[in-house]
Each structure stands twice: as C-alpha cells, then as structure tokens.
Amino acid sequence: MNAVLKVTDLHVYFDTSAGTVRANNGVSLQVREGESLGIMGESGCGKTVLFLSLLHLQQPGRIVRGSVVLDGRDITHLRESEMERLRGRVIALVPQNQATALNPAYIIRQQLTEALKIRHSGGSLHSLAGRQNTGSQSAESEFRRVFEDLGFEAGPVLDRLLRSYPHQLSGGMRQRVLIAMALLMKPRLLIADEPTTALDRAIKAQSLNTLQRLRGSLTMLVISHDVEAISAACDRVAIMYGGRVVESGACPEVLSQPHHPYTRLLLAAQRRRRGEPLQAVAAETLNLIDFPCGCPFHPACPEAMPVCAIETPPERCTDGAMVACHRFTGEAR
Amino acid sequence: MILEVRHLSTHYLVRHNPLARFGHRDHLIRAVDDVSFAVTAGEVFGIIGESGSGKTTLARTMLRLCDSTAGDVLHRGRSVFAMNSSELKQYRHSVQPVFQDADSTLDPRQHVGAILEEPLLIHGIGDAATRRQYIGGMLEQINLSPSFLQRHPSELSGGQRQRVALARSLLLNPEVLIADEPTSGLDPLVTTQVLALMLRLKQDHGLTLILISHDLETVAYASDRIAVMYRGRIVELSGGEDFAQRASHPYTRFLLGVERRVPEIPVLEGVHEHIHGAEDGCAYANSCPHHLHVCHSISPELRETSQGHLIACHAIAPE
Amino acid sequence: MRLASHVKTNRLAMVGMIILWVFILGAVFAQLLMPHDPWRHFVPFMSPSVTHVLGTDDVGRDIFSELILGARVSLTVGFMAGLIAVGIGVLVGLLAGFRRGYLDEILMGLTDVVLVIPALPLVILVSVYLGPGIWYTILVIGLVFWPSTARVIRSQVLSVRQSGYVESARALGAGDGWLMRRHVLPNVLPLILAKFVLTVAAAMLMEASLSFLGLGDPMAKSWGMMLHYAFARGGFIREMWWWYVPPGVCISLCILSLTLISFSIEEGSDPRLRRALDR
Amino acid sequence: MADVSNAAPVQRHEHPTAAIGSRAVRYLAALFVIVTLNFLLPRMMPGDPVMNIVGEEAYYGSGEVLDALRADLGLDEALHVQYGRYMTGLVTGDWGYSYLYLQPVRESITLHLRWTLALVLPSVVLAALLAALLGSIAAWKRSSRTDVGLSGAHLLIYSMPHYWLAMLLLFMFSFKLGWFPLGRATSAGASELPYLIDVGWHMFLPLLVVTAFKAAYDFLIVRNSVVSILGEDYVLMAQAKGLSGMAVLFRHALRNALAPLVTVTAIQFGMVLSGALLVEVVFSWPGMGTLIYDAIGARDYPLLQSAFLIIAICVLIANFIADVLYPYLDPRTR
C-alpha cells in the first residue's frame, strides 16, 4: 500500500526567552492509504506540534530538519499560498476543544457553507464573497448527507441545528459539527486531535461511535492519550515521548504487548486494577529545554541502564513494528 | 462516624431580569438534592459524578464554602452549619480540601514558600523556625527539593502544583481530606504519581479521604465505598471491593460500559445537560433503557437492596 | 516586588518614567529654574531671544518662566484630583466587591449613573457657578472621575474573591480580614496604581481643557491657561508659535509618559495579558 | 441543627439578557440625576439664585426687576413646588431665555446641535472603520515595524489635547499654506451643491482632528482585542480550514472584535463629544462647543445648563443604541 503521509526525521524547535524548546526531535512515521494511525502520548510529547507542522501552523516554531511528504510530494517548505490550498481540502483537522473551535459570531450554516466554498473555489476573501458553485439546494443536500453519515437524522432537528449559534449547542453536537465540517471538505487525510477529551461519558461514547464509523472509509491520524479511543479508532499506533516516536506497530499488539517501558507505564496508568500497586514514576515531567542526553525517558525509566544516559536508542524495526529502546537493540522484537 | 451528611440540599436560583425579556423566568437549580451518607474514620469514600452532577457543590457545601438550602453536615456529631466562627476555624483545621485545577488554587503572586506557610500562619502554629522546619519536612514528603520554595506557581508543572496544593492541606494535619477531582486535567503518568502520593500520605497520616472524581477507574481503584451521583442525587452507594460486579443502577452500568443508554442527543445546550429543573421523577428516566411509567412522576428513594448496597431506582426490586 | 522589576525591564515604561521625573523635578525646583519672575512685566509680544528664550506674552511676561511654573500647577491638579478620584473609586470598588448584596447594587447603580454623565460639560457647569479657584477645579475633577476606577476595582475584587486560591484560603480557616490583606489587596494594588496613573493623565487633560475655555484660576497659571491666553489674546493670530506650541508639547509629553507607565503596570500585573502579548 | 430555610438559596446568577433591562433603568436614573443636578446647582451654588438661573445679564436689572424675576421664577416657594414647575418647563420645551443670543435657549441649542452632530457622527463612523482596518493589521503583524509604527502614532495622538492639535493644523494648513478656510462652517452666499462643497471644505480639518482622536482610542481597543482573538481556537481552526490570512483576519478575528469596539464607542461617546466641543472653539465651528465657549464668557447660565442637558441626552442615546446593537454583534449574549 502506498503512503498518504510520510514524515521523516522531523525536528521542530521553538525559540523562547528561556531557551530553545525542542518540541519535535526526530519524528518518523507514515500513514498508508485508508489506514487509521493513532498517536499516543502525554502533553509535551510533541504530538500537537507534529500535526500543526503538517499544516504549517506551528509558528513560531521552525522546522529545523526532516521532511513531510504528502502523496509523494514534499510539502516541508511549501509557500504559504500553496499551503492554503492544501489545508482543509487535503488535510482537514477536527480540533480538540469543541467549546472554542467554532466562531461564536456565525451560525452553524454559515460556518459549514464556508467550508463548502473553500472546497469549491478557495479560501480567499474574494472567493468567499461570491455565491457561485454553491447553490443553496446542493449545499443543503450535502449537509444532510454528511450528517447522515455521522448517524444524525435529517429533518427539522437538522434545520434547527443549522440555524443555531455554537454556544446554543450541546458539547456533543458541537463536536459533530466540527467533524461534519472536516468531512465536507472531502480531505485526503483527516486529523482528529484528542477526539474523546470530554468529561461526560455520553459525549465520549458518541465520539467513539463516530470514529468507528469513519474508520476504514478515510485515512486518519488520531491524536490522543486515551487507550480506549486509540483502540476503537486505529489500525496502527505510534507512541510519542520527548518529541520522538518511541514505539509503533499494529494497534492490538502494541496495546496488549507493549515493549517500551514508557508504553507499559502509560498503559498501566490507564488500566488500574484494584489491589495491584500503582506504578508511579518518581521523576518530574520532561523538560524540553534542558533535554537529557541519551534516551529522553531514562530519568523516569524504572528499567534504565547505564547506556541509556549516554546514547540515544536507535529505532529498531521488525515486521512493521518499531521500538526505540536499548533493552531491545540486540534481539529482534 | 467522623463526617455525616444528612438530607443535604443546595439549590441555586438563576435570576432573569423581568425587564430584559419576556418568557424567561427565574428557575431553581438543584445542584445537590437530598443527599445523605456517612463517612467512617480511616476509610476512603469515593464519589463518582460527571459534570453537572453537583459533586463540586457537595464538596463546597460540606466545607461550608457555600450555604445549604436544607439538611445538615455533622462533624463528629456537631452541625457544621451551627458552628460559630472559632468553631468553624477549628473544623477547617481538621477537614481540608484539595480542589481540582491546582493552577487556580495557588495565588499567582505568592511563591511556594508563602503558599505553604499560609495555613500555619492562619492558625498561629509555631514560630518562624518551626514553620520552616514543618514546611521542609512536608516538601520532602511530596518529593520536591527546597529550591522550589522560591518559585511561583507559574514556574511549576501541573503535577508539581497539585502536590504543593496537597502539601498545603496536609500541613494542618487534618483528619479528613476532601479531594475534588484532584487529578483532572493531569496526564496519565502524573495522575498515577499524584494518586499514589495521596494514598501514601493517607496511610502515613492516618487520614480519612473523600475522593470525588468523574473518573470511575480512579475512584474504583482507591475507594472502600463508592457513591454514584447523577444530577444532584446519589443513585447508588455500594462497597468498593466488588463495585463493578454488584453495580446495578442503569446509570452506573452505563458508566462501567456494560450497558448502553437510550441515545439521547441533546442538540441544544441547556435543560438536559446542566440544568436540572424542579420537575418530579427520576432525572435519568429519559436516558434509561429500563424506565417505567412511574419513573417520570415519582423520584425514586435511595434504599438498601442488600447488605451495604443502596440504589435509587424503581426498576430494581430489593433482593 | 515583581512589578517594579517588570517596569524596569520595559523600555517604554523607562522612557515614560524619565520624562515624568523631568517634569516633576522641574515643578519642584521651579524657583531655581525660572530665568525671570513670571509675574514681572516686560515688553509685550517679544519674539524669542537670549534673555527671553520663548519671548513674552500679551502683558509682557516671560513665557519660559510661565512654562516652568505651569508644570507645578498642571501636575498638582493632576495628582491631587487623581488622588481624590482613585481614593473614592477604590473605596467604592472595594466595598461593593467585598460586601456584595444590596450595598453592591446601590453603589454600582450610582457608579453607572455617574459614568454615563459626560464629564466635561458637567465640570464646565459647576466651575462656572463656583468661579475660578485651583482647589475647586481639583475637587470637581476628583468628584467626577471616580466611577471607572470603582468599576475596575470591583470586578477585580470579585474575580479574586471567586478565585480558587481565595476559596482555598477560606477553607484553610482564613477570615475576611486575612483574605483582604493577603490576597485581595496584593492582587488589586497594581490595578489601583495603573488606574491612578491613568486618572492623573485624564485629570491633567481635563484641567487643561477647562483652562483653555477660560475657566482656570488666573492666579495659578497652568499650561492649559497658557494655551487659552495664546489663543484668546492674539498669540495664535499673530502666529507666535513659540507661545502656544511649548505648553502643548509639555501636556502631550506628560500624558504620553503617564500612559506608557500605566500600560506597563497593567501588563506586568496580568500574567494572562502578558502571555497574550508574548504569543 | 443548622438553620434550615427553603426559601434561602443564597447564590444568585444573573442571566446575560438581564443587562439591557437594567441598563435602561440606569439611563433613566442618570437622566433623573442630570435634570436634578441642573435644578439644584443654581439654587445651591454660591451667588444669587436669580442670577444663577437667569444669567449674569440680569445683574444689570434694578432691584425691583430682580424681585419681580424672583417671584416669577417662584424662588420663594417650597423646593418641591419649584422642582415640579421646573420639570413641567423642561417637558413643555421652556428651557429659559438666552440673554446672549436674545432668543429662547431651545432655539439656540437646536441650531447649534445640528452642526456638532454633523461633525461628530461622521467622525465616529469614519474612525471606527479606520481603526478596524489599522487595528486588525497591526494585530496581525504584531511586534513588526508596521505594528510599532501604527501603535506609536496612535499613542502620540492619544496624548495630545484635541484643541492643541487643531491649533497646529489650523496654523499649518490655513495660516501658512492657505489650503483651508480659517474658520466657521460656510462662506456667505452659496446654496445647494456649491453650498455642500463649501461646507465640506470648511469641515475637512475639524473632521480630521476629531476622527484622528476617536480612531486613536479605537485603534488600541481593536488591536488588543484582535491580538487576543488571534489566540483563540476558532482562528486556528479557520486557518486549518484553508482560509487565506486576510479572510481569517477580517471574517473571523475582526468580526468578534466589533462588540468591544461598539461598547467602547458608547462609553467614550461623551469624551469624543467633549473633544469635538473644544475643537469647534478653535475652528469657530458654529456648534455646541462655540455656543458653550461664548456662554461661558457671558455667564449665560440657562444656555450652559441646557447645553449640559442636551449633550448628556446624546450620550445616553448613544449608550442605549450600543446596548441594543450589542447582542447582534455578540450572539452569545442573546
């Protein structure tokens, strides 16, 4: 299968007054046609900067090294005007925070129509003002189709929804609107950022449901730290720590038999069993400015060896699975 | 019986200005509605509740940070609401909260040293040297080096902030710790770290812990007894040991993932999600796959179905 | 204090501080700096020369000396009126924010009412009835400019009171007095300072406007009054720019420096704002 | 047991729609306070109430005339009777007589108010447009040279007294260069289209000054709100959708900065109006400012009182319009 997206050795740095923040530190991964790749990691692991870099929205961060290839075309250093044509129409984003990601000043219909217009003619002020290409009849039917795909019956409720302002909608409904908006653009690649970060179990169940529906029909990149979301929505998973992918492989295998010590801790932290002691790390959260030598996880790693503090572990690949840990350098996985 | 909550209700009145617009009326929000439970010394009492369940209002009312509408909270048999100011101060010496979102519970202008000294100063404990000694000891227990004393909250990570907040509460050597979402917003590894620390300190200090969270896993892992709250009421109360097996309220079973609920998708923000009106009947009736006719008219009582297991549901018959 | 160090590191604020100090020192040491007695009459309408750097006015007074003495009047009115206005505003704001309830509603109702009454026409009307007098001017300006301070202070007090850290301190057993001293005041103080600096600027502008309209105290000649005389007594028609440009420059520089200082205080006191600016 | 009372929910939350209603009440209260101030000031302030009410021209009348006036004004009656009479006068349009202009105050006011509004209203609109454009651009390119330059220029204008800038411009463009007239609103004799052109020519400099000041206030507001809006998630989302930079800025960011802009315009309307009054004096523009300036000189109290009243009413109306407009600009408050 050919890769829709191929990221190689990506380094993204931020210059701040306190020093250079090394947000991405050699990320390599690929997403194949029709596949759904999960990216799992905690805040500060670089997953947000990674997907923003794909869209060239990582400013003021700068891409120091590495490349992003989309459908065989290197887009690492594309000009802004060319990037504008790519955003939305080729790579669409479903953002994390449904409460703030919709413009409070426009009703839902206006915001969806804008997405349609971008798909048809582009995102400049001029083309947005024109009414061509988007007859309201066909727009309506497109909206209906997309919402039906998401399991939402058309009818008076949909009309009501389209007439509403974002703040009038429930959280679950706003999330659906955001997904619908991304789908309206018919993208090659859909990025879903933390799709299940909601306090409410009902909303979470609903978004998991939607993700499962989309799986298989779309090429997706799902970013989350939630095991449940990843296992429901993804074919493969990449675990990130300290701006790198430390382990990747087929979803069921990695989640059931994790190799990297970090993966094991991360999974254990979300699958607590009564009576078993908690596996808590004593170390502080990784500091992205004073980056430790060697493996970034070694200060917190319960299985750290002397070599971990000196050498960065190489990425070792077998059968489409990868692990970057000195414990697994010698033997095959 | 160290802390007892008896038929506690806290209602809010949302006011609409009559001149503003017609058709809007004042309405009552029953954030906490007739809640009763008792906490025995040394146990971990867990409360599970999602957003809008009233769990935070419950915690605040128990701490007398907001007034109750009805009912009472008893600390060692004495009503918290009848206390005068010196008794209240004593109560707050022995019952301490840990709030969610440590970022906002620490004064951005104070450094960690001043934050930790505050409880000791309020209660006039020790002189400067002993206070410093206490704080130093406490810092060690939460695994922070003394260099942190000079830092401001904005210079700490989320986990460090929550640890500082925990230390501040523990400096008064309380009997009871009421932890409201102590790990929400923290990453999985940090959550584990804070939870482990909290449980260790609970053992070391012989605390009673009331652990409130939306996260069923966290509560189920640590609690001796568990109460499930839904829209201001406790719908199920059972032992923590075999919680998952015994859980039988439809809402609890939904939270556990063993049962689906009627797909109720509220399009608009409002009535369904946060505001629980004054209407009668079970609040869960509209989402409940087992709802009966009676569920819509009469609110179910919390009653004991088997030893130590209480459920508020019309559809479940006592054993 | 972090605030002070912030002001120091902010270059624009430093510029503002320097300008302001120049004027304050000029006002304090006016007697030493004035080349002539500002009340002495020389030849009227003289052009600038070595003895009279900025020439003389319509009755032959040395303009440069008047300018230096004007700093004293303008700054005094600004600072005193600012003090009164912010004093009332802080009192009302703290009381309303801390006591809440009916007192809050009454005080804020009053504040809103005063806030929408246009200041200049009201001050003109009262000054016309009271007649000239620098203390009247100070009092009237002070009594008109307090509402915006009251509003800002109240909302800040409310947000501090509802913050997690005040809640936590209350749960630790702290009483109202403690909360006020330890949390509310330290968090409101920078705002009070910023508001004071801004109110001083507004009061100086108001005084200048009043004087320009001819309502100033002839015994205490301010920069605004110099503009008034220049405009009404032929300086403008005769194109004597050395008469009316310098006082205007002085007023503008004072306002500019005060504005820069207040911006910097506000920025330094609100970490959220600073974060927004850093982005 | 604790004190248990069902009817005592202590916490109250005010719904956002409550704003307009209570505001309307506050405007009425403000109007009441203004009218009462106008009634009380001449009676409380130092000096003879007769002169304080009628104006100092009355000083030239003899003792009997003064006594007659006193009786006529009802100053011997109880305060509340006087107050009732005063209110009736206000409502029926009897605002006193101006000795300065030798006509009823109401007529002088309506005549001059027109010219002031002709100056202020276009300024407010122009300034808002200008500030929206420049403020957005400065925010978009924040910390760039464009931003520093624009912010600096606006800060500078913001710091100058209005009338002083007016004097400088008048000196420069009328005295020195002779491009614009020295003052007043019209030259004699013209009518219809030439008349309008003539007025426009006279208006240019005063309009420029008032607009510049209003734009300077607005600029900083727009810039700061757009800067903070640019950090919002929906702006990132708009970019991720593939909108061009300008579309993101004007359709998404600026749109949400309009609500604060309108609020500020309302709050500062009194200030802008006051500034315009002073600018009028410099350009001898025949509006309220010049009227007030002349009335101060002549101690024409009835005129000053009514001017204060009418300006206050204009400010109240502006505030009310902003309150009505606000929900349309920020749908969250609907």
CSV table of N, CA and C in Angstrom, one decimal, chain C residues 9-119:
chain,number,residue,atom,x,y,z
C,9,THR,N,12.3,46.5,33.4
C,9,THR,CA,12.8,45.9,32.1
C,9,THR,C,12.0,46.4,30.9
C,10,ASN,N,11.0,47.1,31.1
C,10,ASN,CA,10.2,47.6,30.0
C,10,ASN,C,10.7,48.9,29.5
C,11,ARG,N,11.3,48.9,28.3
C,11,ARG,CA,12.0,50.1,27.9
C,11,ARG,C,11.1,51.3,27.8
C,12,LEU,N,9.9,51.1,27.2
C,12,LEU,CA,9.0,52.3,27.0
C,12,LEU,C,8.6,52.9,28.4
C,13,ALA,N,8.3,52.0,29.3
C,13,ALA,CA,8.0,52.5,30.7
C,13,ALA,C,9.1,53.3,31.3
C,14,MET,N,10.3,52.8,31.0
C,14,MET,CA,11.5,53.6,31.5
C,14,MET,C,11.5,55.0,30.9
C,15,VAL,N,11.3,55.1,29.6
C,15,VAL,CA,11.2,56.4,28.9
C,15,VAL,C,10.1,57.2,29.6
C,16,GLY,N,9.0,56.6,29.8
C,16,GLY,CA,7.9,57.4,30.5
C,16,GLY,C,8.3,57.9,31.9
C,17,MET,N,9.0,57.0,32.6
C,17,MET,CA,9.4,57.4,34.0
C,17,MET,C,10.4,58.6,33.9
C,18,ILE,N,11.3,58.5,32.9
C,18,ILE,CA,12.3,59.6,32.8
C,18,ILE,C,11.6,60.9,32.5
C,19,ILE,N,10.7,60.9,31.5
C,19,ILE,CA,10.0,62.1,31.1
C,19,ILE,C,9.3,62.7,32.3
C,20,LEU,N,8.6,61.8,33.0
C,20,LEU,CA,7.7,62.3,34.1
C,20,LEU,C,8.6,62.9,35.2
C,21,TRP,N,9.8,62.2,35.5
C,21,TRP,CA,10.6,62.8,36.6
C,21,TRP,C,11.2,64.1,36.2
C,22,VAL,N,11.5,64.3,34.9
C,22,VAL,CA,12.0,65.6,34.5
C,22,VAL,C,11.0,66.7,34.8
C,23,PHE,N,9.7,66.4,34.5
C,23,PHE,CA,8.6,67.4,34.8
C,23,PHE,C,8.4,67.6,36.3
C,24,ILE,N,8.5,66.5,37.0
C,24,ILE,CA,8.2,66.6,38.5
C,24,ILE,C,9.4,67.4,39.1
C,25,LEU,N,10.6,67.1,38.7
C,25,LEU,CA,11.7,67.9,39.3
C,25,LEU,C,11.6,69.3,38.8
C,26,GLY,N,11.2,69.6,37.6
C,26,GLY,CA,11.1,70.9,37.1
C,26,GLY,C,10.0,71.7,37.9
C,27,ALA,N,8.9,71.0,38.3
C,27,ALA,CA,7.9,71.6,39.1
C,27,ALA,C,8.4,71.9,40.5
C,28,VAL,N,9.1,70.9,41.1
C,28,VAL,CA,9.6,71.1,42.5
C,28,VAL,C,10.6,72.2,42.6
C,29,PHE,N,11.6,72.3,41.6
C,29,PHE,CA,12.6,73.3,41.7
C,29,PHE,C,12.3,74.4,40.8
C,30,ALA,N,11.1,74.7,40.5
C,30,ALA,CA,10.7,75.8,39.6
C,30,ALA,C,11.4,77.1,40.0
C,31,GLN,N,11.4,77.4,41.3
C,31,GLN,CA,12.0,78.7,41.7
C,31,GLN,C,13.4,78.9,41.2
C,32,LEU,N,14.2,77.7,41.2
C,32,LEU,CA,15.6,77.8,40.8
C,32,LEU,C,15.7,77.9,39.3
C,33,LEU,N,14.8,77.3,38.6
C,33,LEU,CA,15.0,77.1,37.2
C,33,LEU,C,14.5,78.3,36.4
C,34,MET,N,13.5,79.1,37.0
C,34,MET,CA,12.9,80.2,36.2
C,34,MET,C,13.9,81.3,36.0
C,35,PRO,N,14.1,81.7,34.7
C,35,PRO,CA,15.1,82.8,34.5
C,35,PRO,C,14.6,84.1,35.0
C,36,HIS,N,13.3,84.3,35.0
C,36,HIS,CA,12.7,85.6,35.4
C,36,HIS,C,11.6,85.3,36.4
C,37,ASP,N,11.2,86.4,37.1
C,37,ASP,CA,10.0,86.4,37.9
C,37,ASP,C,8.8,86.3,36.9
C,38,PRO,N,8.0,85.2,37.0
C,38,PRO,CA,6.9,85.0,36.0
C,38,PRO,C,5.8,86.1,36.1
C,39,TRP,N,5.8,86.9,37.1
C,39,TRP,CA,4.8,87.9,37.3
C,39,TRP,C,5.3,89.2,36.8
C,40,ARG,N,6.6,89.3,36.5
C,40,ARG,CA,7.1,90.6,36.1
C,40,ARG,C,6.7,91.0,34.7
C,41,HIS,N,6.4,92.3,34.4
C,41,HIS,CA,6.1,92.7,33.1
C,41,HIS,C,7.2,93.2,32.3
C,42,PHE,N,7.5,92.6,31.1
C,42,PHE,CA,8.5,93.2,30.2
C,42,PHE,C,7.7,93.7,29.0
C,43,VAL,N,8.4,93.9,27.9
C,43,VAL,CA,7.7,94.4,26.7
C,43,VAL,C,6.8,93.3,26.2
C,44,PRO,N,5.5,93.6,25.9
C,44,PRO,CA,4.7,92.5,25.4
C,44,PRO,C,5.1,92.0,24.0
C,45,PHE,N,4.6,90.8,23.7
C,45,PHE,CA,4.7,90.2,22.3
C,45,PHE,C,6.2,90.2,21.8
C,46,MET,N,7.2,90.0,22.7
C,46,MET,CA,8.5,89.9,22.2
C,46,MET,C,8.8,88.5,21.6
C,47,SER,N,9.6,88.5,20.5
C,47,SER,CA,10.0,87.2,19.9
C,47,SER,C,11.1,86.6,20.8
C,48,PRO,N,11.3,85.2,20.6
C,48,PRO,CA,12.4,84.6,21.4
C,48,PRO,C,13.7,85.3,21.2
C,49,SER,N,14.4,85.4,22.3
C,49,SER,CA,15.8,86.0,22.3
C,49,SER,C,16.6,85.3,23.3
C,50,VAL,N,17.8,85.7,23.5
C,50,VAL,CA,18.7,85.1,24.5
C,50,VAL,C,18.1,85.3,25.9
C,51,THR,N,17.6,86.5,26.2
C,51,THR,CA,17.1,86.8,27.6
C,51,THR,C,15.7,86.2,27.8
C,52,HIS,N,14.9,86.2,26.7
C,52,HIS,CA,13.6,85.6,26.8
C,52,HIS,C,13.6,84.4,25.8
C,53,VAL,N,13.9,83.2,26.3
C,53,VAL,CA,14.1,82.1,25.4
C,53,VAL,C,12.8,81.9,24.5
C,54,LEU,N,11.6,82.1,25.1
C,54,LEU,CA,10.4,81.9,24.4
C,54,LEU,C,9.6,83.2,24.2
C,55,GLY,N,10.3,84.3,24.3
C,55,GLY,CA,9.7,85.5,24.1
C,55,GLY,C,8.8,85.9,25.3
C,56,THR,N,7.9,86.9,25.1
C,56,THR,CA,7.0,87.3,26.2
C,56,THR,C,5.5,87.3,25.6
C,57,ASP,N,4.6,87.3,26.6
C,57,ASP,CA,3.2,87.2,26.2
C,57,ASP,C,2.5,88.6,26.0
C,58,ASP,N,1.2,88.6,26.0
C,58,ASP,CA,0.5,89.9,25.7
C,58,ASP,C,0.6,90.9,26.8
C,59,VAL,N,1.0,90.5,28.0
C,59,VAL,CA,1.2,91.6,29.0
C,59,VAL,C,2.7,91.7,29.4
C,60,GLY,N,3.5,91.0,28.6
C,60,GLY,CA,5.0,91.1,28.7
C,60,GLY,C,5.6,90.2,29.7
C,61,ARG,N,4.9,89.1,30.1
C,61,ARG,CA,5.5,88.1,31.0
C,61,ARG,C,6.4,87.2,30.2
C,62,ASP,N,7.5,86.7,30.9
C,62,ASP,CA,8.4,85.8,30.2
C,62,ASP,C,7.7,84.4,30.1
C,63,ILE,N,7.6,83.9,28.8
C,63,ILE,CA,6.8,82.7,28.6
C,63,ILE,C,7.5,81.5,29.1
C,64,PHE,N,8.9,81.5,29.0
C,64,PHE,CA,9.6,80.3,29.5
C,64,PHE,C,9.4,80.1,31.0
C,65,SER,N,9.5,81.2,31.7
C,65,SER,CA,9.2,81.1,33.2
C,65,SER,C,7.8,80.6,33.5
C,66,GLU,N,6.9,81.1,32.8
C,66,GLU,CA,5.5,80.7,33.0
C,66,GLU,C,5.4,79.2,32.7
C,67,LEU,N,6.1,78.7,31.7
C,67,LEU,CA,6.0,77.3,31.3
C,67,LEU,C,6.5,76.5,32.5
C,68,ILE,N,7.6,76.9,33.1
C,68,ILE,CA,8.1,76.1,34.2
C,68,ILE,C,7.2,76.1,35.4
C,69,LEU,N,6.6,77.3,35.7
C,69,LEU,CA,5.7,77.4,36.8
C,69,LEU,C,4.4,76.6,36.5
C,70,GLY,N,4.1,76.6,35.2
C,70,GLY,CA,2.9,75.9,34.8
C,70,GLY,C,2.9,74.4,35.1
C,71,ALA,N,4.1,73.8,35.0
C,71,ALA,CA,4.3,72.4,35.3
C,71,ALA,C,3.8,72.1,36.8
C,72,ARG,N,4.1,73.1,37.7
C,72,ARG,CA,3.7,72.9,39.1
C,72,ARG,C,2.2,72.8,39.2
C,73,VAL,N,1.5,73.8,38.5
C,73,VAL,CA,0.1,73.8,38.6
C,73,VAL,C,-0.6,72.6,38.0
C,74,SER,N,-0.1,72.3,36.7
C,74,SER,CA,-0.7,71.2,36.0
C,74,SER,C,-0.5,69.9,36.7
C,75,LEU,N,0.7,69.6,37.2
C,75,LEU,CA,1.0,68.4,37.9
C,75,LEU,C,0.2,68.3,39.2
C,76,THR,N,0.2,69.4,39.9
C,76,THR,CA,-0.5,69.4,41.2
C,76,THR,C,-2.0,69.1,41.0
C,77,VAL,N,-2.6,69.7,40.0
C,77,VAL,CA,-4.1,69.5,39.8
C,77,VAL,C,-4.2,68.0,39.4
C,78,GLY,N,-3.4,67.5,38.5
C,78,GLY,CA,-3.5,66.1,38.0
C,78,GLY,C,-3.3,65.2,39.2
C,79,PHE,N,-2.3,65.3,40.0
C,79,PHE,CA,-2.0,64.3,41.0
C,79,PHE,C,-3.1,64.4,42.2
C,80,MET,N,-3.4,65.6,42.6
C,80,MET,CA,-4.4,65.8,43.6
C,80,MET,C,-5.8,65.2,43.2
C,81,ALA,N,-6.2,65.7,42.0
C,81,ALA,CA,-7.5,65.2,41.5
C,81,ALA,C,-7.5,63.7,41.3
C,82,GLY,N,-6.4,63.2,40.8
C,82,GLY,CA,-6.2,61.7,40.6
C,82,GLY,C,-6.3,61.0,42.0
C,83,LEU,N,-5.7,61.6,43.0
C,83,LEU,CA,-5.8,61.0,44.3
C,83,LEU,C,-7.2,60.9,44.8
C,84,ILE,N,-7.9,62.0,44.7
C,84,ILE,CA,-9.3,62.1,45.2
C,84,ILE,C,-10.1,61.0,44.4
C,85,ALA,N,-10.0,61.1,43.1
C,85,ALA,CA,-10.9,60.2,42.2
C,85,ALA,C,-10.6,58.8,42.5
C,86,VAL,N,-9.3,58.4,42.6
C,86,VAL,CA,-9.0,57.0,42.8
C,86,VAL,C,-9.3,56.6,44.2
C,87,GLY,N,-9.1,57.5,45.1
C,87,GLY,CA,-9.5,57.2,46.5
C,87,GLY,C,-10.9,56.9,46.6
C,88,ILE,N,-11.8,57.7,46.1
C,88,ILE,CA,-13.2,57.4,46.1
C,88,ILE,C,-13.5,56.1,45.4
C,89,GLY,N,-12.9,56.0,44.2
C,89,GLY,CA,-13.1,54.8,43.3
C,89,GLY,C,-12.7,53.5,44.0
C,90,VAL,N,-11.6,53.5,44.7
C,90,VAL,CA,-11.1,52.3,45.4
C,90,VAL,C,-12.0,52.0,46.5
C,91,LEU,N,-12.4,53.0,47.2
C,91,LEU,CA,-13.3,52.8,48.4
C,91,LEU,C,-14.6,52.1,47.9
C,92,VAL,N,-15.2,52.7,46.9
C,92,VAL,CA,-16.5,52.2,46.4
C,92,VAL,C,-16.3,50.8,45.8
C,93,GLY,N,-15.2,50.6,45.0
C,93,GLY,CA,-15.0,49.4,44.4
C,93,GLY,C,-14.8,48.3,45.4
C,94,LEU,N,-13.9,48.5,46.4
C,94,LEU,CA,-13.6,47.5,47.4
C,94,LEU,C,-14.9,47.2,48.2
C,95,LEU,N,-15.6,48.2,48.6
C,95,LEU,CA,-16.8,48.0,49.4
C,95,LEU,C,-17.8,47.2,48.6
C,96,ALA,N,-18.0,47.6,47.4
C,96,ALA,CA,-19.0,46.9,46.5
C,96,ALA,C,-18.6,45.4,46.3
C,97,GLY,N,-17.3,45.3,45.9
C,97,GLY,CA,-16.9,43.9,45.6
C,97,GLY,C,-16.8,43.0,46.8
C,98,PHE,N,-16.5,43.6,47.9
C,98,PHE,CA,-16.2,42.7,49.1
C,98,PHE,C,-17.5,42.5,49.9
C,99,ARG,N,-18.4,43.4,49.9
C,99,ARG,CA,-19.6,43.3,50.7
C,99,ARG,C,-20.7,42.6,49.9
C,100,ARG,N,-20.7,42.8,48.6
C,100,ARG,CA,-21.8,42.3,47.8
C,100,ARG,C,-23.2,42.8,48.2
C,101,GLY,N,-24.2,42.0,47.8
C,101,GLY,CA,-25.5,42.3,48.2
C,101,GLY,C,-26.1,43.6,47.8
C,102,TYR,N,-26.9,44.2,48.7
C,102,TYR,CA,-27.6,45.4,48.3
C,102,TYR,C,-26.7,46.6,48.2
C,103,LEU,N,-25.7,46.6,49.1
C,103,LEU,CA,-24.7,47.7,49.1
C,103,LEU,C,-24.1,47.8,47.7
C,104,ASP,N,-23.7,46.6,47.2
C,104,ASP,CA,-23.1,46.5,45.9
C,104,ASP,C,-24.0,47.0,44.9
C,105,GLU,N,-25.3,46.6,44.9
C,105,GLU,CA,-26.2,47.1,43.8
C,105,GLU,C,-26.4,48.6,43.9
C,106,ILE,N,-26.5,49.1,45.1
C,106,ILE,CA,-26.7,50.6,45.2
C,106,ILE,C,-25.4,51.3,44.7
C,107,LEU,N,-24.3,50.9,45.2
C,107,LEU,CA,-23.0,51.5,44.8
C,107,LEU,C,-22.8,51.4,43.3
C,108,MET,N,-23.0,50.3,42.7
C,108,MET,CA,-22.7,50.1,41.3
C,108,MET,C,-23.8,50.8,40.5
C,109,GLY,N,-25.0,50.9,40.9
C,109,GLY,CA,-26.0,51.7,40.3
C,109,GLY,C,-25.6,53.1,40.2
C,110,LEU,N,-25.1,53.6,41.3
C,110,LEU,CA,-24.6,55.0,41.4
C,110,LEU,C,-23.5,55.2,40.4
C,111,THR,N,-22.5,54.2,40.5
C,111,THR,CA,-21.3,54.3,39.6
C,111,THR,C,-21.7,54.4,38.1
C,112,ASP,N,-22.7,53.5,37.7
C,112,ASP,CA,-23.1,53.5,36.3
C,112,ASP,C,-23.7,54.8,35.9
C,113,VAL,N,-24.5,55.4,36.9
C,113,VAL,CA,-25.2,56.7,36.6
C,113,VAL,C,-24.1,57.8,36.4
C,114,VAL,N,-23.2,57.9,37.3
C,114,VAL,CA,-22.1,58.9,37.1
C,114,VAL,C,-21.3,58.6,35.9
C,115,LEU,N,-21.1,57.4,35.6
C,115,LEU,CA,-20.3,57.0,34.4
C,115,LEU,C,-20.8,57.5,33.1
C,116,VAL,N,-22.1,57.6,33.0
C,116,VAL,CA,-22.7,58.0,31.7
C,116,VAL,C,-22.9,59.5,31.6
C,117,ILE,N,-22.7,60.2,32.7
C,117,ILE,CA,-22.9,61.7,32.6
C,117,ILE,C,-21.6,62.2,32.0
C,118,PRO,N,-21.7,62.9,30.9
C,118,PRO,CA,-20.5,63.5,30.2
C,118,PRO,C,-19.7,64.4,31.2
C,119,ALA,N,-18.4,64.1,31.4
C,119,ALA,CA,-17.7,64.8,32.4
C,119,ALA,C,-17.4,66.3,32.1
